[in-house]
CSV table of C-alpha atoms in Angstrom, one decimal:
chain,number,residue,atom,x,y,z
P,1,UNK,CA,202.0,41.9,67.3
P,2,UNK,CA,202.0,38.5,65.6
P,3,UNK,CA,198.3,36.9,65.2
P,4,UNK,CA,196.6,39.3,68.2
P,5,UNK,CA,193.2,39.2,68.3
P,6,UNK,CA,191.5,43.2,66.8
P,7,UNK,CA,191.4,44.5,70.3
P,8,UNK,CA,194.4,43.6,71.7
P,9,UNK,CA,196.3,45.8,68.5
P,10,UNK,CA,198.4,49.3,69.6
P,11,UNK,CA,196.3,52.9,69.0
P,12,UNK,CA,198.8,55.0,67.3
P,13,UNK,CA,202.5,55.9,69.1
P,14,UNK,CA,201.1,59.5,69.6
P,15,UNK,CA,198.1,58.6,71.1
P,16,UNK,CA,199.8,57.2,73.6
P,17,UNK,CA,202.8,59.5,74.3
P,18,UNK,CA,200.3,62.2,74.7
P,19,UNK,CA,198.6,60.0,77.7
P,20,UNK,CA,202.2,59.5,78.8
P,21,UNK,CA,202.5,63.3,79.5
P,22,UNK,CA,199.5,63.8,81.3
P,23,UNK,CA,200.0,60.6,83.1
P,24,UNK,CA,203.5,62.0,84.4
P,25,UNK,CA,202.5,65.3,85.0
P,26,UNK,CA,199.1,64.0,86.6
P,27,UNK,CA,201.5,61.6,88.8
P,28,UNK,CA,203.9,64.9,89.8
P,29,UNK,CA,201.2,66.2,92.0
P,30,UNK,CA,199.2,63.8,93.2
P,31,UNK,CA,199.2,60.6,96.1
P,32,UNK,CA,199.6,57.4,95.2
P,33,UNK,CA,196.6,56.5,93.9
P,34,UNK,CA,195.9,53.8,96.3
P,35,UNK,CA,195.5,56.2,98.8
P,36,UNK,CA,193.4,58.1,96.5
P,37,UNK,CA,190.8,54.9,95.8
P,38,UNK,CA,190.7,54.2,99.7
P,39,UNK,CA,190.1,57.7,100.3
P,40,UNK,CA,187.1,57.2,98.3
P,41,UNK,CA,186.2,53.6,98.6
P,42,UNK,CA,185.7,52.6,94.9
P,43,UNK,CA,187.9,51.9,92.0
P,44,UNK,CA,187.0,53.2,89.2
P,45,UNK,CA,187.6,50.5,86.2
P,46,UNK,CA,186.7,51.2,82.4
P,47,UNK,CA,185.6,48.7,79.5
P,48,UNK,CA,183.9,48.0,76.7
P,49,UNK,CA,181.0,47.5,77.2
P,50,UNK,CA,179.8,45.1,74.4
P,51,UNK,CA,183.0,43.0,73.8
P,52,UNK,CA,181.0,39.3,74.9
P,53,UNK,CA,182.1,36.9,77.0
P,54,UNK,CA,184.6,40.1,78.5
P,55,UNK,CA,182.4,42.6,79.3
P,56,UNK,CA,179.3,43.1,77.9
P,57,UNK,CA,175.9,44.1,79.2
P,58,UNK,CA,173.2,41.3,79.8
P,59,UNK,CA,170.1,42.0,77.0
P,60,UNK,CA,167.7,40.9,79.8
P,61,UNK,CA,168.0,43.0,82.5
P,62,UNK,CA,170.9,45.3,81.0
P,63,UNK,CA,173.5,45.2,83.8
P,64,UNK,CA,177.1,44.8,83.1
P,65,UNK,CA,178.6,41.1,83.0
P,66,UNK,CA,181.0,38.8,81.6
P,67,UNK,CA,184.5,37.6,82.6
P,68,UNK,CA,186.6,41.1,83.1
P,69,UNK,CA,183.1,42.4,85.8
P,70,UNK,CA,183.8,39.3,87.9
P,71,UNK,CA,187.6,39.7,87.5
P,72,UNK,CA,187.7,43.4,88.8
P,73,UNK,CA,185.0,42.7,91.2
P,74,UNK,CA,186.7,40.0,93.0
P,75,UNK,CA,189.8,42.8,93.1
P,76,UNK,CA,188.1,45.9,94.2
P,77,UNK,CA,187.1,42.9,97.2
P,78,UNK,CA,190.4,42.2,97.4
P,79,UNK,CA,191.2,45.5,97.7
P,80,UNK,CA,188.1,46.6,100.2
P,81,UNK,CA,186.9,48.7,97.5
P,82,UNK,CA,183.6,48.7,94.9
P,83,UNK,CA,183.9,49.2,91.4
P,84,UNK,CA,182.3,51.8,89.8
P,85,UNK,CA,183.0,50.8,86.0
P,86,UNK,CA,182.1,53.9,82.9
P,87,UNK,CA,182.1,52.1,79.5
P,88,UNK,CA,184.1,53.8,76.4
P,89,UNK,CA,185.4,52.8,73.0
P,90,UNK,CA,187.5,51.3,72.5
P,91,UNK,CA,189.6,53.8,70.3
P,92,UNK,CA,189.4,56.0,73.2
P,93,UNK,CA,189.6,54.2,76.5
P,94,UNK,CA,193.5,54.5,76.9
P,95,UNK,CA,193.4,58.2,76.3
P,96,UNK,CA,191.2,58.6,78.7
P,97,UNK,CA,193.5,56.7,81.4
P,98,UNK,CA,195.2,58.8,80.5
P,99,UNK,CA,193.8,62.3,81.2
P,100,UNK,CA,192.1,60.3,84.6
P,101,UNK,CA,188.7,59.4,84.4
P,102,UNK,CA,189.0,56.1,85.6
P,103,UNK,CA,192.2,54.2,87.2
P,104,UNK,CA,192.3,51.2,85.2
P,105,UNK,CA,191.3,49.6,82.5
P,106,UNK,CA,190.4,46.1,82.5
P,107,UNK,CA,189.4,45.2,79.0
P,108,UNK,CA,191.7,42.7,77.5
P,109,UNK,CA,194.4,45.3,77.2
P,110,UNK,CA,197.9,43.8,75.5
P,111,UNK,CA,200.9,44.5,77.7
P,112,UNK,CA,203.7,45.8,74.9
P,113,UNK,CA,206.5,48.0,74.9
P,114,UNK,CA,204.5,51.0,73.6
P,115,UNK,CA,202.4,50.3,75.7
P,116,UNK,CA,204.6,50.3,78.7
P,117,UNK,CA,206.1,53.7,77.6
P,118,UNK,CA,203.0,55.3,78.5
P,119,UNK,CA,201.3,53.2,81.5
P,120,UNK,CA,202.5,50.5,84.4
P,121,UNK,CA,200.6,47.5,84.0
P,122,UNK,CA,199.7,45.0,86.4
P,123,UNK,CA,201.0,41.6,86.2
P,124,UNK,CA,199.2,39.5,83.6
P,125,UNK,CA,195.6,37.9,83.8
P,126,UNK,CA,195.2,36.4,81.0
P,127,UNK,CA,197.5,34.5,77.8
P,128,UNK,CA,196.3,33.7,74.6
P,129,UNK,CA,197.9,33.2,71.2
P,130,UNK,CA,196.4,32.6,67.7
P,131,UNK,CA,194.9,28.5,68.3
P,132,UNK,CA,193.1,26.0,65.2
P,133,UNK,CA,189.8,24.8,66.3
P,134,UNK,CA,189.6,21.2,64.8
P,135,UNK,CA,186.8,18.1,65.0
P,136,UNK,CA,187.4,15.5,67.5
P,137,UNK,CA,187.7,12.8,65.9
P,138,UNK,CA,190.0,14.5,63.9
P,139,UNK,CA,193.7,12.1,63.3
P,140,UNK,CA,195.8,13.9,61.3
P,141,UNK,CA,197.7,16.3,63.8
P,142,UNK,CA,198.5,19.8,62.2
P,143,UNK,CA,200.7,21.3,64.5
P,144,UNK,CA,201.7,24.9,63.2
P,145,UNK,CA,200.1,26.8,59.6
P,146,UNK,CA,202.8,24.4,57.2
P,147,UNK,CA,200.7,21.5,58.9
P,148,UNK,CA,198.0,23.2,56.3
P,149,UNK,CA,199.4,23.5,53.1
P,150,UNK,CA,196.5,22.1,50.7
P,151,UNK,CA,194.1,22.1,53.7
P,152,UNK,CA,191.1,24.2,53.7
P,153,UNK,CA,191.4,26.9,56.8
P,154,UNK,CA,188.7,28.8,58.2
P,155,UNK,CA,188.6,32.2,59.8
P,156,UNK,CA,187.0,35.4,60.6
P,157,UNK,CA,187.0,38.6,57.7
P,158,UNK,CA,188.6,41.0,58.4
P,159,UNK,CA,190.7,39.3,60.9
P,160,UNK,CA,194.7,39.9,61.7
P,161,UNK,CA,194.2,36.1,61.2
P,162,UNK,CA,193.7,36.2,57.5
P,163,UNK,CA,195.9,38.1,56.6
P,164,UNK,CA,199.3,35.6,59.1
P,165,UNK,CA,197.1,32.8,56.8
P,166,UNK,CA,197.4,33.9,53.6
P,167,UNK,CA,200.8,34.8,54.1
P,168,UNK,CA,201.2,31.2,53.8
P,169,UNK,CA,201.6,30.0,50.4
P,170,UNK,CA,199.7,26.4,50.4
P,171,UNK,CA,196.6,26.9,52.3
P,172,UNK,CA,193.0,27.1,50.8
P,173,UNK,CA,191.5,30.5,53.6
P,174,UNK,CA,188.2,30.8,53.4
P,175,UNK,CA,186.9,33.5,55.3
P,176,UNK,CA,183.2,33.6,56.7
P,177,UNK,CA,181.1,36.4,58.5
P,178,UNK,CA,181.6,34.8,61.8
P,179,UNK,CA,182.5,31.9,63.9
P,180,UNK,CA,178.9,30.1,63.5
P,181,UNK,CA,179.3,30.0,60.2
P,182,UNK,CA,183.0,28.4,60.0
P,183,UNK,CA,182.5,26.6,62.7
P,184,UNK,CA,178.9,24.9,61.1
P,185,UNK,CA,181.4,24.0,57.7
P,186,UNK,CA,184.3,22.3,59.9
P,187,UNK,CA,181.9,20.5,62.0
P,188,UNK,CA,180.7,18.9,59.4
P,189,UNK,CA,184.0,18.1,57.1
P,190,UNK,CA,183.9,21.2,54.6
P,191,UNK,CA,186.8,22.5,56.3
P,192,UNK,CA,190.1,20.8,58.1
P,193,UNK,CA,190.4,23.3,60.0
P,194,UNK,CA,189.3,26.5,61.7
P,195,UNK,CA,191.5,29.6,63.3
P,196,UNK,CA,190.9,32.1,66.2
P,197,UNK,CA,192.1,34.0,69.2
P,198,UNK,CA,193.2,30.8,72.3
P,199,UNK,CA,190.7,32.6,74.9
P,200,UNK,CA,188.2,33.4,72.1
P,201,UNK,CA,188.4,29.6,71.4
P,202,UNK,CA,187.6,28.4,74.7
P,203,UNK,CA,184.5,30.1,74.6
P,204,UNK,CA,183.2,29.2,71.4
P,205,UNK,CA,183.4,25.7,72.8
P,206,UNK,CA,181.7,26.4,75.4
P,207,UNK,CA,178.9,27.8,73.7
P,208,UNK,CA,178.9,25.0,70.9
P,209,UNK,CA,177.2,22.0,70.8
P,210,UNK,CA,179.2,21.0,67.6
P,211,UNK,CA,182.1,18.1,68.0
P,212,UNK,CA,185.3,20.1,68.1
P,213,UNK,CA,188.3,20.6,70.2
P,214,UNK,CA,190.8,23.4,70.6
P,215,UNK,CA,193.8,22.5,68.2
P,216,UNK,CA,197.7,23.2,68.6
P,217,UNK,CA,197.9,26.7,69.7
P,218,UNK,CA,200.1,28.8,66.9
P,219,UNK,CA,202.8,31.4,67.6
P,220,UNK,CA,204.1,34.2,70.4
P,221,UNK,CA,201.8,34.0,73.7
P,222,UNK,CA,200.1,37.5,74.3
P,223,UNK,CA,199.7,38.8,78.0
P,224,UNK,CA,197.0,40.7,79.3
P,225,UNK,CA,197.2,43.5,82.1
P,226,UNK,CA,195.8,46.2,83.7
P,227,UNK,CA,197.3,49.2,82.8
P,228,UNK,CA,197.3,52.1,85.1
P,229,UNK,CA,199.2,55.3,85.6
P,230,UNK,CA,203.0,55.8,86.0
P,231,UNK,CA,204.2,57.0,88.7
P,232,UNK,CA,202.0,55.1,91.8
P,233,UNK,CA,204.1,52.0,92.9
P,234,UNK,CA,201.8,51.3,96.4
P,235,UNK,CA,198.7,51.1,93.8
P,236,UNK,CA,200.6,48.9,91.7
P,237,UNK,CA,202.2,46.3,94.4
P,238,UNK,CA,198.2,46.1,95.9
P,239,UNK,CA,196.9,44.9,92.9
P,240,UNK,CA,199.5,42.5,92.3
P,241,UNK,CA,198.6,40.8,95.9
P,242,UNK,CA,195.0,41.2,95.1
P,243,UNK,CA,195.2,39.1,92.3
P,244,UNK,CA,198.0,36.4,93.5
P,245,UNK,CA,195.3,35.9,95.9
P,246,UNK,CA,192.1,35.1,93.6
P,247,UNK,CA,194.5,33.3,91.3
P,248,UNK,CA,196.0,31.3,94.2
P,249,UNK,CA,192.2,31.1,96.2
P,250,UNK,CA,190.3,29.4,92.9
P,251,UNK,CA,188.3,32.3,92.6
P,252,UNK,CA,190.4,33.3,89.3
P,253,UNK,CA,190.1,30.2,88.0
P,254,UNK,CA,186.1,29.7,89.1
P,255,UNK,CA,185.2,32.7,86.8
P,256,UNK,CA,187.3,31.9,83.6
P,257,UNK,CA,186.1,28.0,83.8
P,258,UNK,CA,182.0,29.9,83.8
P,259,UNK,CA,183.0,32.1,80.9
P,260,UNK,CA,186.2,30.1,79.0
P,261,UNK,CA,185.6,26.4,80.2
P,262,UNK,CA,189.5,26.8,81.0
P,263,UNK,CA,191.6,28.8,83.0
P,264,UNK,CA,193.1,31.5,80.8
P,265,UNK,CA,195.9,32.5,83.3
P,266,UNK,CA,197.8,29.5,82.2
P,267,UNK,CA,199.1,29.5,78.6
P,268,UNK,CA,196.8,28.8,75.8
P,269,UNK,CA,197.1,24.1,75.3
P,270,UNK,CA,195.4,22.3,73.1
P,271,UNK,CA,192.3,20.5,74.5
């Protein structure tokens, strides 16, 4: 996928097809997942647990917290269930779902054609794209990477944003160990703009006291959903109903504003 954060990159297709095979075998002999979770009383949720602000352990309490922990709790409550969290590394998280180790993954899993061969997905709950960051008093209009030719653009070293920016001739790409460094340089005028995923832009701006704002979104919008094993139409309908309810009653937006300062269920826009 173009312009997606590294957490949304797809694992090898072979691994997904293996998971699909396992999922199909399980689904052929099991009741709908909705019956299973209702009988159990819990919703088994997998996440990494080290991906702030989405999901991570509070350094003071060691309790899981974050935006997707809040979303999982909201959805489980709507389903009449208690969330049961499992933390696992990203590299094996989809394979674990295919093997039936948990019911769902709530961990910024992008909805892609490749992944849909192996799993069903909920409706999208976050939308994101690459997004520029500029100074609050910026008068110039940067609506695309082409507008940054002859300008200095800061971004994280080794990210897919680096490769994309360097593919546009004329941009002076400056790479940094992390966001604090390039945001500092941007605020002080040493670079003209920065680039990151729009969800993280919201989080960085909310947690920063620097005079910066979100600039134009760039590229395609990525849709993030909740994957689960195929062959569970009742569960899919109930999950989507629960998601629609928390979007309608404002509780999803409240969690989103808490962590990002924006409603991440809406397409990214300049701030």
